[in-house]
C-alpha cells in the first residue's frame, strides 16, 4: 500500500523525523482555514499516489489564506496522470538552502534493506542513477544489527558539512520507521537543509506491506481512505487479492501465478482483463462465491472467466460455490468456467446438471480465454 504524502509525514513524525506543520484538506474552505491556523506563507500540495505533481501544477505557493483557497479550488478535482485529486495538504513554507535524497528500501535480491543517499535531491533518483551513479551512496543494512553510526556517516559523506549531523540522525529514525512500520520503502525526496541550518523532510513516500496492515491501526485507517473503488473495498474486507484493471473480461482464479497466466491468455486472445482476482490456492466454496460476487458487481465486465486448478481446493466445491454465488448475484453477462485437477469431472458435472443459462464449461485454459473474449465482444 502506497501512502499519500501527508500519511507518510505522519508516520515520519512518530519517529521524530522533522516534517513541516500542515493540515489535510478536502475543500477550499478547509484549505483557507488551515492557512490561517499555520500562519505566514504556505504550500498547497495535491495528494495523489503518483509523482510529477509540481510539473502538473499540483503544488502551489500561497502568501495568504485567500490565495491558499484559490489554489485549492484549482487543484482539487485536477487529474494528475490519471489520479483525481480529492485532498490537498497545506503546510508551512520552508526556506531551502540545499536539497538531498534519502531512502531505505527492501532489496529483494539481497534479502536485506538497502539505504541510499545522494547530494542530488528533488529529482527522480532513477535520473541521478542514470546520469551520475557515483552520486548515490548505497549500503545494505542487516536488520538484526540495525543502522549504526558508521552506516550513517558513509551515507551522508557526500552532503554539505552543515547537513551531515542532522542527516545522520534522520537515517537512524528512517530505519526505525522502515523496520517497525513493516515498510518496503521509506523515501525523502527532497531531504532539505534550510537556510537556518536545519535538516528537514520536505516530502514523504512510504510503501507498506499489505500483509502487515493488521498490526497497525493507523494503516487500517489509511487503507480505508485510499480504497475508494467499491470492488476493492469488498475484496479487502473478505481478504481476497483483487486489483481493478481497464478491460472487459472479468477474471477469477486460485493462485497468483495461475491468474497472471490467465490474464496473459486473455490478452493473447485479443481481449483485455477487467481485473486480477486471486481467491487463493486453498480457497473454500465461500471464498469462490465471494470472489465471483466481486467480479460480477463491476459494471464494466462483459464476460467472466473462472479458471480454477484443484490442488488443495476441490473442483466440486468450486462448482457449488459458483452456483451459490449465482443465487445471490444476477448473472447479466456470460460466464466461462474452466476446472481442472482434484474432482474436476465432478465439478463439471455439477455445472452441467445445474444448466444455468449463460454459464459455459470448457476443458482448457486457452479455449476458456478465447471463449470469454468472444462472448465479451458479443
Coordinates of N, CA, C and O in Angstrom, one line a residue, residues 262-333:
X262 N -3.6 -16.5 -16.8 CA -5.0 -16.3 -17.4 C -5.1 -14.9 -18.0 O -5.6 -14.7 -19.1
X263 N -4.5 -13.9 -17.3 CA -4.5 -12.5 -17.9 C -3.8 -12.5 -19.2 O -4.2 -11.8 -20.2
X264 N -2.6 -13.2 -19.3 CA -1.8 -13.2 -20.5 C -2.6 -13.9 -21.6 O -2.6 -13.4 -22.8
X265 N -3.3 -14.9 -21.3 CA -4.1 -15.6 -22.4 C -5.2 -14.8 -22.9 O -5.6 -14.8 -24.1
X266 N -5.9 -14.1 -22.0 CA -7.0 -13.2 -22.4 C -6.4 -12.1 -23.4 O -7.0 -11.8 -24.4
X267 N -5.2 -11.6 -23.0 CA -4.6 -10.6 -23.9 C -4.2 -11.3 -25.3 O -4.4 -10.7 -26.3
X268 N -3.7 -12.5 -25.2 CA -3.3 -13.2 -26.4 C -4.5 -13.5 -27.3 O -4.4 -13.5 -28.5
X269 N -5.6 -13.7 -26.7 CA -6.8 -14.0 -27.4 C -7.5 -12.7 -28.0 O -8.5 -12.8 -28.7
X270 N -6.9 -11.6 -27.7 CA -7.4 -10.3 -28.3 C -8.3 -9.5 -27.4 O -8.9 -8.5 -27.8
X271 N -8.4 -9.9 -26.1 CA -9.2 -9.2 -25.1 C -8.3 -8.5 -24.1 O -7.1 -8.5 -24.2
X272 N -9.0 -7.9 -23.1 CA -8.4 -7.2 -22.0 C -9.1 -7.5 -20.7 O -10.3 -7.5 -20.7
X273 N -8.3 -7.9 -19.7 CA -8.8 -8.3 -18.5 C -9.4 -7.1 -17.7 O -8.8 -6.0 -17.7
X274 N -10.5 -7.3 -17.0 CA -11.1 -6.2 -16.2 C -10.6 -6.2 -14.8 O -10.8 -5.2 -14.1
X275 N -9.9 -7.2 -14.4 CA -9.4 -7.3 -13.1 C -8.4 -8.4 -12.9 O -8.3 -9.3 -13.7
X276 N -7.7 -8.4 -11.8 CA -6.9 -9.5 -11.2 C -7.6 -9.9 -9.9 O -7.8 -9.1 -9.0
X277 N -8.1 -11.2 -9.9 CA -8.7 -11.7 -8.6 C -8.2 -13.1 -8.3 O -8.4 -14.0 -9.1
X278 N -7.5 -13.2 -7.2 CA -7.0 -14.5 -6.7 C -7.7 -14.8 -5.4 O -7.5 -14.2 -4.4
X279 N -8.4 -15.9 -5.4 CA -9.1 -16.3 -4.2 C -8.2 -17.2 -3.3 O -8.6 -17.6 -2.2
X280 N -7.0 -17.5 -3.8 CA -6.1 -18.3 -3.0 C -6.1 -19.8 -3.4 O -7.1 -20.3 -3.8
X281 N -4.9 -20.4 -3.2 CA -4.8 -21.8 -3.6 C -5.7 -22.7 -2.8 O -6.1 -23.8 -3.4
X282 N -6.0 -22.4 -1.6 CA -6.8 -23.3 -0.8 C -8.2 -22.7 -0.6 O -8.8 -22.9 0.5
X283 N -8.7 -22.0 -1.5 CA -10.0 -21.3 -1.4 C -11.1 -22.2 -1.1 O -11.2 -23.3 -1.7
X284 N -12.0 -21.8 -0.2 CA -13.2 -22.6 0.1 C -14.3 -22.2 -0.9 O -14.2 -21.2 -1.6
X285 N -15.4 -22.9 -0.8 CA -16.6 -22.6 -1.6 C -17.1 -21.2 -1.3 O -17.5 -20.5 -2.3
X286 N -17.0 -20.8 -0.1 CA -17.5 -19.5 0.3 C -16.6 -18.4 -0.3 O -17.1 -17.4 -0.8
X287 N -15.3 -18.6 -0.3 CA -14.4 -17.6 -1.0 C -14.6 -17.5 -2.5 O -14.6 -16.5 -3.0
X288 N -14.9 -18.7 -3.1 CA -15.2 -18.7 -4.5 C -16.4 -17.9 -4.8 O -16.5 -17.0 -5.7
X289 N -17.5 -18.1 -4.0 CA -18.7 -17.3 -4.1 C -18.5 -15.8 -3.9 O -19.0 -15.0 -4.7
X290 N -17.7 -15.5 -2.9 CA -17.4 -14.1 -2.6 C -16.6 -13.4 -3.7 O -16.9 -12.3 -4.2
X291 N -15.6 -14.2 -4.3 CA -14.8 -13.6 -5.4 C -15.7 -13.4 -6.6 O -15.6 -12.4 -7.3
X292 N -16.6 -14.3 -6.9 CA -17.5 -14.2 -8.1 C -18.4 -13.0 -7.9 O -18.7 -12.3 -8.9
X293 N -18.9 -12.8 -6.7 CA -19.8 -11.6 -6.4 C -19.0 -10.3 -6.7 O -19.6 -9.4 -7.3
X294 N -17.8 -10.3 -6.3 CA -17.0 -9.1 -6.6 C -16.8 -8.8 -8.0 O -17.0 -7.7 -8.5
X295 N -16.4 -9.8 -8.8 CA -16.2 -9.7 -10.3 C -17.5 -9.2 -10.9 O -17.6 -8.3 -11.8
X296 N -18.6 -9.9 -10.6 CA -19.9 -9.6 -11.2 C -20.5 -8.2 -10.9 O -21.4 -7.7 -11.6
X297 N -20.0 -7.7 -9.7 CA -20.5 -6.4 -9.3 C -19.9 -5.2 -10.1 O -20.3 -4.1 -10.0
X298 N -18.9 -5.5 -10.9 CA -18.3 -4.4 -11.7 C -19.1 -4.2 -13.0 O -19.1 -5.1 -13.9
X299 N -19.6 -3.1 -13.2 CA -20.5 -2.8 -14.4 C -19.7 -2.9 -15.7 O -20.3 -3.0 -16.8
X300 N -18.4 -2.8 -15.7 CA -17.6 -2.8 -16.9 C -17.3 -4.2 -17.4 O -16.9 -4.4 -18.6
X301 N -17.6 -5.2 -16.6 CA -17.3 -6.6 -17.0 C -18.4 -7.0 -18.0 O -19.6 -6.9 -17.7
X302 N -18.0 -7.6 -19.1 CA -18.9 -8.0 -20.2 C -18.9 -9.5 -20.3 O -19.7 -10.1 -21.0
X303 N -17.9 -10.2 -19.7 CA -17.9 -11.6 -19.6 C -17.0 -12.0 -18.4 O -16.2 -11.2 -18.0
X304 N -17.2 -13.2 -17.9 CA -16.4 -13.6 -16.8 C -15.7 -15.0 -17.1 O -16.3 -15.9 -17.6
X305 N -14.4 -15.0 -16.7 CA -13.6 -16.2 -16.9 C -13.2 -16.7 -15.6 O -12.4 -16.1 -14.8
X306 N -13.7 -17.9 -15.2 CA -13.3 -18.5 -13.9 C -12.3 -19.7 -14.2 O -12.7 -20.6 -14.9
X307 N -11.1 -19.6 -13.8 CA -10.1 -20.6 -14.1 C -9.5 -21.1 -12.8 O -8.8 -20.5 -12.0
X308 N -9.9 -22.4 -12.4 CA -9.6 -23.0 -11.2 C -8.8 -24.3 -11.4 O -9.3 -25.2 -12.2
X309 N -7.7 -24.4 -10.7 CA -7.0 -25.7 -10.7 C -7.1 -26.3 -9.3 O -6.7 -25.7 -8.3
X310 N -7.7 -27.5 -9.2 CA -8.0 -28.1 -8.0 C -6.8 -28.8 -7.4 O -6.5 -30.0 -7.8
X311 N -6.0 -28.1 -6.6 CA -4.9 -28.8 -5.9 C -5.3 -29.1 -4.5 O -5.7 -30.2 -4.2
X312 N -5.3 -28.0 -3.7 CA -5.8 -28.1 -2.3 C -7.4 -28.1 -2.4 O -8.0 -28.9 -1.7
X313 N -7.9 -27.1 -3.1 CA -9.3 -27.0 -3.2 C -9.9 -28.0 -4.2 O -9.2 -28.4 -5.2
X314 N -11.1 -28.5 -3.9 CA -11.7 -29.5 -4.8 C -12.6 -28.8 -5.7 O -13.4 -27.9 -5.4
X315 N -12.6 -29.2 -7.0 CA -13.4 -28.6 -8.0 C -14.9 -28.7 -7.8 O -15.7 -27.9 -8.3
X316 N -15.3 -29.8 -7.2 CA -16.8 -29.9 -6.9 C -17.2 -28.9 -5.9 O -18.4 -28.3 -6.1
X317 N -16.4 -28.5 -5.0 CA -16.7 -27.4 -4.1 C -16.7 -26.1 -4.8 O -17.5 -25.2 -4.5
X318 N -15.8 -25.9 -5.7 CA -15.8 -24.7 -6.5 C -17.1 -24.5 -7.3 O -17.7 -23.5 -7.3
X319 N -17.5 -25.6 -7.9 CA -18.7 -25.6 -8.7 C -19.9 -25.2 -7.8 O -20.8 -24.4 -8.2
X320 N -20.0 -25.8 -6.6 CA -21.0 -25.5 -5.7 C -21.0 -24.0 -5.3 O -22.0 -23.3 -5.2
X321 N -19.7 -23.5 -5.1 CA -19.6 -22.1 -4.7 C -20.1 -21.2 -5.8 O -20.7 -20.1 -5.6
X322 N -19.8 -21.5 -7.1 CA -20.2 -20.7 -8.2 C -21.8 -20.7 -8.2 O -22.4 -19.6 -8.4
X323 N -22.4 -21.8 -8.1 CA -23.9 -21.9 -8.1 C -24.5 -21.1 -6.9 O -25.5 -20.4 -7.1
X324 N -23.8 -21.2 -5.8 CA -24.2 -20.4 -4.6 C -24.2 -18.9 -4.9 O -25.1 -18.2 -4.5
X325 N -23.1 -18.5 -5.5 CA -22.9 -17.0 -5.8 C -24.0 -16.6 -6.8 O -24.5 -15.5 -6.6
X326 N -24.4 -17.4 -7.7 CA -25.4 -17.1 -8.7 C -26.8 -17.0 -8.1 O -27.7 -16.4 -8.8
X327 N -27.0 -17.5 -6.9 CA -28.3 -17.3 -6.2 C -28.3 -15.9 -5.5 O -29.4 -15.5 -5.2
X328 N -27.2 -15.3 -5.4 CA -27.1 -14.0 -4.7 C -26.9 -12.8 -5.7 O -27.2 -11.7 -5.4
X329 N -26.3 -13.1 -6.8 CA -25.9 -12.1 -7.8 C -26.5 -12.5 -9.1 O -26.3 -13.6 -9.6
X330 N -27.2 -11.6 -9.7 CA -27.8 -11.8 -11.0 C -26.7 -11.9 -12.1 O -25.9 -11.0 -12.2
X331 N -26.7 -13.0 -12.9 CA -25.7 -13.2 -13.9 C -26.2 -12.5 -15.2 O -27.0 -13.0 -15.9
X332 N -25.7 -11.2 -15.4 CA -26.1 -10.4 -16.5 C -25.2 -10.6 -17.7 O -25.5 -10.0 -18.8
X333 N -24.0 -11.2 -17.5 CA -23.0 -11.4 -18.6 C -22.7 -12.9 -18.7 O -22.9 -13.7 -17.7

